[in-house]
Short mmCIF file of N, CA and C in Angstrom, two decimals:
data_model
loop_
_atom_site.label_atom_id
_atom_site.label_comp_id
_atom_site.label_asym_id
_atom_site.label_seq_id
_atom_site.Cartn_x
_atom_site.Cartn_y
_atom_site.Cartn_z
N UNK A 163 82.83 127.87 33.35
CA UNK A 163 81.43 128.18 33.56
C UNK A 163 81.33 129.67 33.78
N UNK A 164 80.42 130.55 33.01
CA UNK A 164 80.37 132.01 33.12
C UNK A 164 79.22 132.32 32.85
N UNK A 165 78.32 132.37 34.14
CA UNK A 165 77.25 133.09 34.24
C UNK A 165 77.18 134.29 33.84
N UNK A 166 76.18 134.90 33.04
CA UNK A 166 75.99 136.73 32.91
C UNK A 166 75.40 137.29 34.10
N UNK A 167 76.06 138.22 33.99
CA UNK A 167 75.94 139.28 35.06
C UNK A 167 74.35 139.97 35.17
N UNK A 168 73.67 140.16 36.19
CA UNK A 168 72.38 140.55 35.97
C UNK A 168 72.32 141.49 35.85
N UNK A 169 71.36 142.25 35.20
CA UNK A 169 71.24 143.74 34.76
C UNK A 169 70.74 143.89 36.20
N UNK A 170 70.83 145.55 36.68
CA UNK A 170 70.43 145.94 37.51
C UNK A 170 69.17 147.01 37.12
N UNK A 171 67.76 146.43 37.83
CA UNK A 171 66.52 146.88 37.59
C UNK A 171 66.53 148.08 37.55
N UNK A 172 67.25 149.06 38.42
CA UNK A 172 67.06 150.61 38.65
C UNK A 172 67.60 150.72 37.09
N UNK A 173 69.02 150.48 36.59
CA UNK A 173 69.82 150.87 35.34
C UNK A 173 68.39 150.41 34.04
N UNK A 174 68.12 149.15 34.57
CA UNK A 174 67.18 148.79 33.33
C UNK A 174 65.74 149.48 33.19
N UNK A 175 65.17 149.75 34.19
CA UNK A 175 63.90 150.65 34.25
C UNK A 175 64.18 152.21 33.45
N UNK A 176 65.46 152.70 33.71
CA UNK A 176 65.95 153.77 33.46
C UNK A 176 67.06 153.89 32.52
N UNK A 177 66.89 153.01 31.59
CA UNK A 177 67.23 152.45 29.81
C UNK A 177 68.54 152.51 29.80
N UNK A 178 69.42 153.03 31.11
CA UNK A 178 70.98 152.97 31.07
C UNK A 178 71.71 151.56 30.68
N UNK A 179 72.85 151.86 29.75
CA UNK A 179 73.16 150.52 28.93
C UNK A 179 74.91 151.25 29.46
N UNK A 180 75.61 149.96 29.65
CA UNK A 180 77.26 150.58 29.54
C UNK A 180 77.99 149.26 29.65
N UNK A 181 79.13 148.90 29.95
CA UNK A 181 80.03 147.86 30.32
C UNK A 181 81.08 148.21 31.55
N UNK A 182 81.31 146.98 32.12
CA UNK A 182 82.43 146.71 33.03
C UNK A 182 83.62 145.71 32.47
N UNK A 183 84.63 146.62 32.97
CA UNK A 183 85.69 145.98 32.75
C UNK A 183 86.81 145.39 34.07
N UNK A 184 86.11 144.57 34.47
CA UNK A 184 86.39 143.79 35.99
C UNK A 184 87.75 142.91 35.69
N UNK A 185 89.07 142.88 36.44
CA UNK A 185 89.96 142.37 36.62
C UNK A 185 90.18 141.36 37.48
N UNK A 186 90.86 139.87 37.63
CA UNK A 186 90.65 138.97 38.61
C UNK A 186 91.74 137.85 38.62
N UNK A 187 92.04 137.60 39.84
CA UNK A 187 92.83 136.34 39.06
C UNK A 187 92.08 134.70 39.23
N UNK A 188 92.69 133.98 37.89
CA UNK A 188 91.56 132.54 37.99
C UNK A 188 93.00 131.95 38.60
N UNK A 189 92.51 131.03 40.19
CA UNK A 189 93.66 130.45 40.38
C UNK A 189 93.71 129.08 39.98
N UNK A 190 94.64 128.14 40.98
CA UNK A 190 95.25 127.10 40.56
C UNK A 190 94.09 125.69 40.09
N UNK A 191 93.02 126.18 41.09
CA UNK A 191 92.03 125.30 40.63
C UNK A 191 90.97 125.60 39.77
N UNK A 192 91.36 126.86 39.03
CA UNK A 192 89.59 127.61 38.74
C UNK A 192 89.22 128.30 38.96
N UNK A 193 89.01 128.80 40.26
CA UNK A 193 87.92 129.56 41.00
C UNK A 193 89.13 131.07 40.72
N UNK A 194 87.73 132.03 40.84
CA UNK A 194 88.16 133.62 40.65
C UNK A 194 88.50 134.05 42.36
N UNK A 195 89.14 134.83 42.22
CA UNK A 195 89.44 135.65 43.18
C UNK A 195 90.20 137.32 42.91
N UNK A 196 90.12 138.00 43.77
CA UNK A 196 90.72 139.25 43.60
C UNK A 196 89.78 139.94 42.38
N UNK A 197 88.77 140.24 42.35
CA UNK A 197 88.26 140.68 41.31
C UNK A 197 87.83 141.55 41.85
N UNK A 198 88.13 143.06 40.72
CA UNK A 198 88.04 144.18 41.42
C UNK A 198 87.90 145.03 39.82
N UNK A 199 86.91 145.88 39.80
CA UNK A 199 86.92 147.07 38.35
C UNK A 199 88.02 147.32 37.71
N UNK A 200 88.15 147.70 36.77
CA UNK A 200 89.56 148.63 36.30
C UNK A 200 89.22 149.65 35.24
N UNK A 201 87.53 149.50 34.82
CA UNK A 201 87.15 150.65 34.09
C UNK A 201 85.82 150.14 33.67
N UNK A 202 85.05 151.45 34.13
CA UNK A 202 83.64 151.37 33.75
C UNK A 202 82.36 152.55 33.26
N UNK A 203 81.44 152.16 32.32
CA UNK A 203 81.24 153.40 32.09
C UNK A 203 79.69 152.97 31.86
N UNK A 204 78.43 153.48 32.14
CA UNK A 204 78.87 154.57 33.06
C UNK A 204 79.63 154.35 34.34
N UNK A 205 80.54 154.67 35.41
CA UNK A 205 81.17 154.45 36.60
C UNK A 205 80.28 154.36 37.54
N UNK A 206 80.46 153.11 38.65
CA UNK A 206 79.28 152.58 39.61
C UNK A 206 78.12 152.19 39.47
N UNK A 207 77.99 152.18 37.83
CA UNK A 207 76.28 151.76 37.83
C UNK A 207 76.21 149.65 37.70
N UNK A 208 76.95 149.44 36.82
CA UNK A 208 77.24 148.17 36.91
C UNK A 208 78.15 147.51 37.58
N UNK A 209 79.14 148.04 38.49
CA UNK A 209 79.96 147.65 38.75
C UNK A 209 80.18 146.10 39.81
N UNK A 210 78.97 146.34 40.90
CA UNK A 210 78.66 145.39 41.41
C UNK A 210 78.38 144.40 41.41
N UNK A 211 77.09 144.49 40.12
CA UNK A 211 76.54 143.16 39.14
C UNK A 211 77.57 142.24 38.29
N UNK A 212 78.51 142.87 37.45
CA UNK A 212 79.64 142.35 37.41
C UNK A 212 80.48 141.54 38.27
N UNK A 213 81.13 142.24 39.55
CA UNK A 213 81.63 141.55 40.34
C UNK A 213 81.18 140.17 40.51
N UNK A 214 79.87 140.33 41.23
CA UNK A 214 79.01 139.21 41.68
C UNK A 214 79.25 138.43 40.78
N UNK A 215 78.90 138.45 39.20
CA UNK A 215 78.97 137.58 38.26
C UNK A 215 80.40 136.98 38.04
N UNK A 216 81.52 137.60 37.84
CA UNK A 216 82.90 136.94 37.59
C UNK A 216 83.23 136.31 38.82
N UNK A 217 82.76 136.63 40.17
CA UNK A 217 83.28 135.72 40.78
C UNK A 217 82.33 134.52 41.24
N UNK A 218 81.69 134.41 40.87
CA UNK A 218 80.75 132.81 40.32
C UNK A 218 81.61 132.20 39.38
N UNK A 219 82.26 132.77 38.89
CA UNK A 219 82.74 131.75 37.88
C UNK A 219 83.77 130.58 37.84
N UNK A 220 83.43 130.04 37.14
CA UNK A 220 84.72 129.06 37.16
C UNK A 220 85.89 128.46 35.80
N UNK A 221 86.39 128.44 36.11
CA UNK A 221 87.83 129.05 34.55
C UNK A 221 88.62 127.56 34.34
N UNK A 222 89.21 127.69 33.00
CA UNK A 222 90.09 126.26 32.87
C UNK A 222 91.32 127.09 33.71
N UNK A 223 92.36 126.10 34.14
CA UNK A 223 93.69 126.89 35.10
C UNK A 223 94.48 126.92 33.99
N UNK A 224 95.50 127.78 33.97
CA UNK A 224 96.06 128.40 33.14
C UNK A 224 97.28 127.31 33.44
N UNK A 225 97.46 126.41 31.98
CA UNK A 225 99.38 125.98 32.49
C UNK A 225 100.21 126.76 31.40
N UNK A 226 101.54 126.53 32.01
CA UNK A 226 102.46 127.32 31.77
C UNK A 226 104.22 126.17 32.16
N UNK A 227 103.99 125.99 31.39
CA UNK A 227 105.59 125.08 30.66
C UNK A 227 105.00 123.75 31.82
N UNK A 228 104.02 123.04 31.35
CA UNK A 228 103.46 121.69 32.25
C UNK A 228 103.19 122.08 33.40
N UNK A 229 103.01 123.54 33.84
CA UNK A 229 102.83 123.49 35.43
C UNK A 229 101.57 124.43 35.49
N UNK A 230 99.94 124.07 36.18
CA UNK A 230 99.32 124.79 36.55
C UNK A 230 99.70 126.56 36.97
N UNK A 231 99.67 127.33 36.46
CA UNK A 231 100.09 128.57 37.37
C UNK A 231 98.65 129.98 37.75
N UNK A 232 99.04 130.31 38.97
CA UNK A 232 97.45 131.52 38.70
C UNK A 232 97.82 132.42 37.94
N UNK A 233 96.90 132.96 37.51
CA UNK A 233 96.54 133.61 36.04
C UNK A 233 95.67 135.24 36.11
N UNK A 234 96.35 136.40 36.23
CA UNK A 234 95.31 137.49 35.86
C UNK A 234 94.78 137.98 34.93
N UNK A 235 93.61 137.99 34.88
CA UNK A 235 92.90 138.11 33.28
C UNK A 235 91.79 139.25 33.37
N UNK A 236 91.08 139.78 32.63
CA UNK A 236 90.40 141.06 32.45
C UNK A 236 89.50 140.67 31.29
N UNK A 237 88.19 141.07 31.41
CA UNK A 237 86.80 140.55 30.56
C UNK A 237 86.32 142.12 30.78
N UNK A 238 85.64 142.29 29.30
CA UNK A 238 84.70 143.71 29.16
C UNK A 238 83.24 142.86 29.17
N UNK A 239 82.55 143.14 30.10
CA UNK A 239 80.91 143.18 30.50
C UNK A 239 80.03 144.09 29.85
N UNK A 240 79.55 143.65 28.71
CA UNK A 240 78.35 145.14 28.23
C UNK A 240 77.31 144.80 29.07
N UNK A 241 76.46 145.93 29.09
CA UNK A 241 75.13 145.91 29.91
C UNK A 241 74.12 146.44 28.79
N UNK A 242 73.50 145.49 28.22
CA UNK A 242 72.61 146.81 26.97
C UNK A 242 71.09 145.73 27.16
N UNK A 243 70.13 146.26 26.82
CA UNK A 243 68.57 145.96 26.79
C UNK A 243 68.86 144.67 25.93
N UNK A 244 68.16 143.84 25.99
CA UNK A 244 68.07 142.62 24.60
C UNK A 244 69.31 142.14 24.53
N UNK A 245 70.30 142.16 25.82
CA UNK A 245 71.36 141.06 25.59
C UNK A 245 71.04 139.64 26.65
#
């Protein structure tokens, strides 16, 4: 389950468009944790909205030779008008 990230009104009033590239790990059951930036541009404008959004989420668990294992994974977030 992967909700989009909400645009942030100040960025959207003020036509700024960019992406986040938020890092996290999905653990044993799903759920995100440790999610933290690793590159964004413009820097600090989306960064938060992102967050919020990946860690709502919820992920298939990653197996690995029959055994559930946690998993770090990395998603690019655009932020643009009309997405």
């Amino acid at each position: 389950r992967r909700l989009p990230p909400t645009y942030p009104s100040d960025a959207l009033r003020r036509g700024i468009e960019g992406w986040v590239e938020p890092i996290f790990t999905v653990t044993l059951n799903g759920a995100v944790e440790d999610v933290e930036v690793r590159n964004a541009s413009p820097a600090e404008v989306f960064d938060d909205a992102a967050i919020r959004a990946v860690r709502s989420w919820r992920c298939e668990p990653v197996v690995r030779n029959g055994r559930i294992v946690p998993q770090r994974a990395m998603v690019r977030l655009r932020f643009a008008e009309g997405e």
